[in-house]
CSV table of C-alpha atoms and ligand atoms in Angstrom, one decimal:
chain,number,residue,atom,x,y,z
A,9,UNK,CA,-73.6,38.3,133.7
A,10,UNK,CA,-69.9,38.2,134.4
A,11,UNK,CA,-68.0,36.5,137.1
A,12,UNK,CA,-70.4,33.6,137.7
A,13,UNK,CA,-67.4,31.4,138.4
A,14,UNK,CA,-66.3,31.6,142.0
A,15,UNK,CA,-69.5,33.0,143.5
A,16,UNK,CA,-70.2,29.9,145.5
A,17,UNK,CA,-68.7,29.7,149.0
A,18,UNK,CA,-67.5,26.6,150.9
A,19,UNK,CA,-69.3,25.4,154.1
A,20,UNK,CA,-66.4,26.8,156.2
A,21,UNK,CA,-66.8,30.2,154.5
A,22,UNK,CA,-70.5,30.2,155.1
A,23,UNK,CA,-69.9,29.5,158.8
A,24,UNK,CA,-67.5,32.5,158.9
A,25,UNK,CA,-70.3,34.7,157.7
A,26,UNK,CA,-72.6,34.0,160.6
A,27,UNK,CA,-70.8,36.3,163.1
A,28,UNK,CA,-70.6,39.4,160.9
A,29,UNK,CA,-74.3,38.9,160.1
A,30,UNK,CA,-75.2,38.8,163.8
A,31,UNK,CA,-73.0,41.9,164.5
A,32,UNK,CA,-74.8,43.8,161.7
A,33,UNK,CA,-78.2,42.8,163.3
A,34,UNK,CA,-77.1,44.0,166.7
A,35,UNK,CA,-76.0,47.4,165.2
A,36,UNK,CA,-79.4,47.8,163.6
A,37,UNK,CA,-81.2,46.8,166.9
A,38,UNK,CA,-79.3,49.6,168.7
A,39,UNK,CA,-80.3,52.1,166.0
A,40,UNK,CA,-83.9,50.9,166.3
A,41,UNK,CA,-83.9,51.3,170.1
A,42,UNK,CA,-82.7,54.9,169.8
A,43,UNK,CA,-84.7,56.2,166.9
A,44,UNK,CA,-87.2,58.8,168.0
A,45,UNK,CA,-88.2,62.4,167.3
A,46,UNK,CA,-85.5,64.8,168.4
A,47,UNK,CA,-82.6,62.3,167.7
A,48,UNK,CA,-80.2,63.2,164.9
A,49,UNK,CA,-79.1,60.8,162.2
A,50,UNK,CA,-75.5,61.1,163.4
A,51,UNK,CA,-76.5,59.9,166.8
A,52,UNK,CA,-78.0,56.8,165.1
A,53,UNK,CA,-74.7,56.4,163.3
A,54,UNK,CA,-72.8,56.6,166.6
A,55,UNK,CA,-75.0,53.9,168.2
A,56,UNK,CA,-74.3,51.5,165.3
A,57,UNK,CA,-70.6,52.3,165.5
A,58,UNK,CA,-70.4,51.5,169.2
A,59,UNK,CA,-72.0,48.1,168.7
A,60,UNK,CA,-69.7,47.2,165.8
A,61,UNK,CA,-66.5,48.3,167.6
A,62,UNK,CA,-67.6,46.6,170.9
A,63,UNK,CA,-67.8,43.3,169.1
A,64,UNK,CA,-64.4,43.6,167.5
A,65,UNK,CA,-65.7,44.3,164.0
A,66,UNK,CA,-65.3,47.2,161.5
A,67,UNK,CA,-67.9,49.1,159.7
A,68,UNK,CA,-67.7,48.0,156.1
A,69,UNK,CA,-69.4,51.1,154.9
A,70,UNK,CA,-66.3,53.0,156.0
A,71,UNK,CA,-64.3,50.8,153.6
A,72,UNK,CA,-66.3,52.2,150.7
A,73,UNK,CA,-64.2,54.9,149.0
A,74,UNK,CA,-65.2,58.4,150.1
A,75,UNK,CA,-67.7,57.3,152.7
A,76,UNK,CA,-66.8,57.8,156.4
A,77,UNK,CA,-69.9,56.8,158.3
A,78,UNK,CA,-71.1,53.5,159.7
A,79,UNK,CA,-74.7,53.6,158.4
A,80,UNK,CA,-76.7,55.2,155.7
A,81,UNK,CA,-79.8,57.0,157.1
A,82,UNK,CA,-82.4,58.0,154.5
A,83,UNK,CA,-85.3,60.1,155.6
A,84,UNK,CA,-88.7,60.5,153.9
A,85,UNK,CA,-88.2,61.1,150.1
A,86,UNK,CA,-84.6,59.8,150.5
A,87,UNK,CA,-84.6,56.1,149.6
A,88,UNK,CA,-81.0,55.0,150.1
A,89,UNK,CA,-77.5,56.2,150.7
A,90,UNK,CA,-78.5,59.1,153.0
A,91,UNK,CA,-75.5,60.5,154.9
A,92,UNK,CA,-75.8,60.8,158.7
A,93,UNK,CA,-75.5,64.3,160.0
A,94,UNK,CA,-77.1,67.0,162.2
A,95,UNK,CA,-80.6,66.4,160.8
A,96,UNK,CA,-83.1,66.0,163.7
A,97,UNK,CA,-85.7,63.4,163.2
A,98,UNK,CA,-89.3,64.6,163.4
A,99,UNK,CA,-92.6,62.9,164.3
A,100,UNK,CA,-93.9,60.9,161.3
A,101,UNK,CA,-90.5,60.6,159.6
A,102,UNK,CA,-89.9,57.3,157.7
A,103,UNK,CA,-86.2,56.4,158.2
A,104,UNK,CA,-84.3,53.7,156.4
A,105,UNK,CA,-81.1,52.6,158.1
A,106,UNK,CA,-78.6,50.5,156.2
A,107,UNK,CA,-75.6,49.0,158.0
A,108,UNK,CA,-72.9,46.4,157.6
A,109,UNK,CA,-70.1,44.9,159.7
A,110,UNK,CA,-66.9,43.2,158.6
A,111,UNK,CA,-65.6,40.6,161.0
A,112,UNK,CA,-62.4,38.5,160.4
A,113,UNK,CA,-62.6,39.4,156.7
A,114,UNK,CA,-66.2,38.5,156.1
A,115,UNK,CA,-69.2,40.9,155.7
A,116,UNK,CA,-72.8,41.4,156.7
A,117,UNK,CA,-75.2,43.9,155.1
A,118,UNK,CA,-78.7,44.7,156.3
A,119,UNK,CA,-81.3,47.5,156.3
A,120,UNK,CA,-84.5,48.3,158.2
A,121,UNK,CA,-87.1,51.0,157.9
A,122,UNK,CA,-88.6,52.8,161.0
A,123,UNK,CA,-91.7,55.0,160.9
A,124,UNK,CA,-91.8,57.4,163.8
A,125,UNK,CA,-95.1,58.1,165.6
A,126,UNK,CA,-97.0,61.3,164.9
A,127,UNK,CA,-100.5,61.6,166.6
A,128,UNK,CA,-101.2,64.8,164.6
A,129,UNK,CA,-100.8,63.1,161.2
A,130,UNK,CA,-102.2,59.6,161.6
A,131,UNK,CA,-102.9,59.2,157.9
A,132,UNK,CA,-99.3,60.0,156.9
A,133,UNK,CA,-98.0,57.5,159.5
A,134,UNK,CA,-100.5,54.9,158.2
A,135,UNK,CA,-99.4,55.4,154.6
A,136,UNK,CA,-95.7,55.1,155.5
A,137,UNK,CA,-96.2,52.1,157.7
A,138,UNK,CA,-98.0,50.4,154.9
A,139,UNK,CA,-95.1,51.1,152.5
A,140,UNK,CA,-92.6,49.7,155.0
A,141,UNK,CA,-94.7,46.6,155.7
A,142,UNK,CA,-95.1,45.9,152.0
A,143,UNK,CA,-91.4,46.4,151.4
A,144,UNK,CA,-90.4,44.2,154.3
A,145,UNK,CA,-92.8,41.5,153.2
A,146,UNK,CA,-91.4,41.6,149.7
A,147,UNK,CA,-88.0,41.0,151.1
A,148,UNK,CA,-89.2,37.9,152.9
A,149,UNK,CA,-91.0,36.7,149.8
A,150,UNK,CA,-87.7,37.0,147.9
A,151,UNK,CA,-85.8,35.1,150.7
A,152,UNK,CA,-88.6,32.4,150.8
A,153,UNK,CA,-88.3,31.9,147.0
A,154,UNK,CA,-84.6,31.2,147.4
A,155,UNK,CA,-85.5,28.0,149.3
A,156,UNK,CA,-86.9,26.4,146.1
A,157,UNK,CA,-85.5,28.6,143.3
A,158,UNK,CA,-83.4,27.0,140.6
A,159,UNK,CA,-82.2,30.3,139.1
A,160,UNK,CA,-81.6,33.6,140.7
A,161,UNK,CA,-84.1,35.6,138.7
A,162,UNK,CA,-86.9,33.8,140.6
A,163,UNK,CA,-86.1,36.0,143.6
A,164,UNK,CA,-86.8,39.3,141.8
A,165,UNK,CA,-90.0,37.8,140.4
A,166,UNK,CA,-91.1,36.9,143.9
A,167,UNK,CA,-90.3,40.4,145.2
A,168,UNK,CA,-92.2,42.1,142.5
A,169,UNK,CA,-95.2,39.7,142.7
A,170,UNK,CA,-95.4,40.3,146.5
A,171,UNK,CA,-95.5,44.1,146.0
A,172,UNK,CA,-98.1,43.9,143.3
A,173,UNK,CA,-100.2,41.6,145.5
A,174,UNK,CA,-100.4,44.4,148.1
A,175,UNK,CA,-102.7,46.3,145.8
A,176,UNK,CA,-100.6,49.4,146.1
A,177,UNK,CA,-99.2,51.0,143.0
A,178,UNK,CA,-95.8,51.4,144.5
A,179,UNK,CA,-92.6,52.0,142.4
A,180,UNK,CA,-89.6,49.6,142.7
A,181,UNK,CA,-86.2,51.3,142.2
A,182,UNK,CA,-84.6,49.8,139.1
A,183,UNK,CA,-81.2,51.5,139.1
A,184,UNK,CA,-80.2,50.0,142.5
A,185,UNK,CA,-80.1,46.3,143.2
A,186,UNK,CA,-79.0,43.7,145.7
A,187,UNK,CA,-75.7,41.8,145.3
A,188,UNK,CA,-73.6,38.9,146.3
A,189,UNK,CA,-71.7,39.3,149.6
A,190,UNK,CA,-68.6,37.6,151.2
A,191,UNK,CA,-65.0,38.8,151.5
A,192,UNK,CA,-66.3,42.0,150.0
A,193,UNK,CA,-69.6,43.7,150.8
A,194,UNK,CA,-70.5,44.0,147.2
A,195,UNK,CA,-69.8,41.0,145.0
A,196,UNK,CA,-71.4,39.3,141.9
A,197,UNK,CA,-74.1,38.5,141.1
A,198,UNK,CA,-76.6,41.4,141.0
A,199,UNK,CA,-79.9,40.6,142.7
A,200,UNK,CA,-82.7,42.4,140.9
A,201,UNK,CA,-85.9,43.3,142.8
A,202,UNK,CA,-88.1,42.9,139.7
A,203,UNK,CA,-88.7,40.4,136.9
A,204,UNK,CA,-85.8,40.0,134.5
A,205,UNK,CA,-85.5,37.6,131.6
A,206,UNK,CA,-81.9,36.6,132.2
A,207,UNK,CA,-82.1,33.6,134.6
A,208,UNK,CA,-79.0,34.6,136.4
A,209,UNK,CA,-76.8,32.1,138.2
A,210,UNK,CA,-78.0,28.8,139.5
A,211,UNK,CA,-79.3,28.8,143.1
A,212,UNK,CA,-77.3,26.2,144.9
A,213,UNK,CA,-75.4,25.7,148.2
A,214,UNK,CA,-72.7,28.3,148.7
A,215,UNK,CA,-74.6,31.2,147.2
A,216,UNK,CA,-74.8,34.2,149.6
A,217,UNK,CA,-76.9,37.2,148.7
A,218,UNK,CA,-77.8,40.6,150.1
A,219,UNK,CA,-81.4,41.0,149.0
A,220,UNK,CA,-82.7,44.5,149.3
A,221,UNK,CA,-85.9,45.8,147.8
A,222,UNK,CA,-86.1,49.6,147.6
A,223,UNK,CA,-89.8,50.7,147.2
A,224,UNK,CA,-91.5,54.1,146.9
A,225,UNK,CA,-95.0,55.3,147.2
A,226,UNK,CA,-95.0,57.0,143.8
A,227,UNK,CA,-92.7,56.9,140.8
A,228,UNK,CA,-89.4,55.0,140.9
A,229,UNK,CA,-87.6,57.9,139.2
A,230,UNK,CA,-84.8,59.1,141.5
A,231,UNK,CA,-81.9,61.5,141.5
A,232,UNK,CA,-78.7,61.8,143.5
A,233,UNK,CA,-78.6,64.9,145.7
A,234,UNK,CA,-75.8,67.5,145.7
A,235,UNK,CA,-74.0,65.6,148.4
A,236,UNK,CA,-73.1,63.0,145.8
A,237,UNK,CA,-74.6,60.1,147.7
A,238,UNK,CA,-78.3,60.5,148.8
A,239,UNK,CA,-80.8,58.9,146.4
A,240,UNK,CA,-84.2,60.7,146.5
A,241,UNK,CA,-87.4,60.4,144.6
A,242,UNK,CA,-88.0,63.1,142.0
A,243,UNK,CA,-91.7,63.2,142.9
A,244,UNK,CA,-90.9,63.6,146.6
A,245,UNK,CA,-92.9,60.6,147.8
A,246,UNK,CA,-91.5,58.5,150.6
A,247,UNK,CA,-89.3,55.4,150.2
A,248,UNK,CA,-88.6,52.3,152.2
A,249,UNK,CA,-85.6,49.9,152.1
A,250,UNK,CA,-85.3,46.5,153.8
A,251,UNK,CA,-82.3,44.2,153.4
A,252,UNK,CA,-80.9,40.9,154.6
A,253,UNK,CA,-77.8,38.8,153.9
A,254,UNK,CA,-78.9,35.2,153.2
A,255,UNK,CA,-76.9,32.0,152.7
A,256,UNK,CA,-78.0,29.0,150.7
A,257,UNK,CA,-76.3,25.9,152.1
A,258,UNK,CA,-76.6,22.1,152.0
A,259,UNK,CA,-79.5,22.1,154.6
A,260,UNK,CA,-81.5,25.0,153.2
A,261,UNK,CA,-81.4,28.7,153.7
A,262,UNK,CA,-80.3,30.8,156.7
A,263,UNK,CA,-80.8,34.5,157.1
A,264,UNK,CA,-77.4,35.7,158.4
A,265,UNK,CA,-78.5,39.1,159.5
A,266,UNK,CA,-81.6,38.0,161.4
A,267,UNK,CA,-81.0,37.0,165.0
A,268,UNK,CA,-83.4,34.1,164.6
A,269,UNK,CA,-82.0,33.1,161.2
A,270,UNK,CA,-85.3,34.2,159.6
A,271,UNK,CA,-87.6,31.8,161.5
A,272,UNK,CA,-90.3,34.4,162.1
A,273,UNK,CA,-90.0,36.2,158.8
A,274,UNK,CA,-90.2,33.0,156.7
A,275,UNK,CA,-93.0,31.3,158.7
A,276,UNK,CA,-95.8,33.0,156.7
A,277,UNK,CA,-94.3,31.4,153.6
A,278,UNK,CA,-94.1,27.9,155.0
A,279,UNK,CA,-90.3,28.0,154.9
A,280,UNK,CA,-88.2,26.8,157.9
A,281,UNK,CA,-84.6,28.2,157.8
A,282,UNK,CA,-81.9,25.7,158.8
A,283,UNK,CA,-78.8,26.7,160.8
A,284,UNK,CA,-75.5,26.4,158.9
A,285,UNK,CA,-73.9,23.2,160.2
B,21,MG,MG1,-77.0,47.6,152.7
B,22,MG,MG1,-76.5,45.9,150.2
């Protein structure tokens, strides 16, 4: 893996990443509050844009060449990189929202999945909620593993083991992975969501990662839709995407894009996040 040198940030740089993380979290909270049947994905995008602008930040997704929206909104068989537009959300839809904010030159990146209620199709809703729950739990398992990991590939192993332990035969996307984050939204190293033999870089203070499992009910085979962005499953089964930006520092780990730093999400794993001093 190239560019291992220079991936570790100083304590001052880690502190600078707290605010963009919190702004990213606030943008996703606004989206979550608005998401309902009858709302369009571009309305969700506008809600995130407002929060990010109000807090004096910029959407870092708009800094990606060719992309002019604030969030990605991926519905049902779309797993990631869905483009907001006039699509109206329907009851029972599973919607993954990915957002990021750049503040004073530093970045946050996070994603959530929302399942909309549908009383006429309780079994579909239950299946999708299970997928989202397992995906989110695998994210927290990966974050928890960072607290004791020596090498980065322990994170992917923990994510995969968590998904396997669910008893579901879900697919994990292989072609899309997490990443380092800092001055740029996408930095080295790659963060795999599955077991890899390359140990990857050493886990030590200064490492900041966007960990983001992408999990589907069926096969992990995907294709890019004609819009050139949207990644959808070939078999048409639903996908879920959860992501947090996480810092390893002298005192432990801190989840930059969780308002509580990850206290609630990490509690089931016996890990207590420590604020960046
Ligand atoms: Mg993201
Ligand atoms: Mg990311």
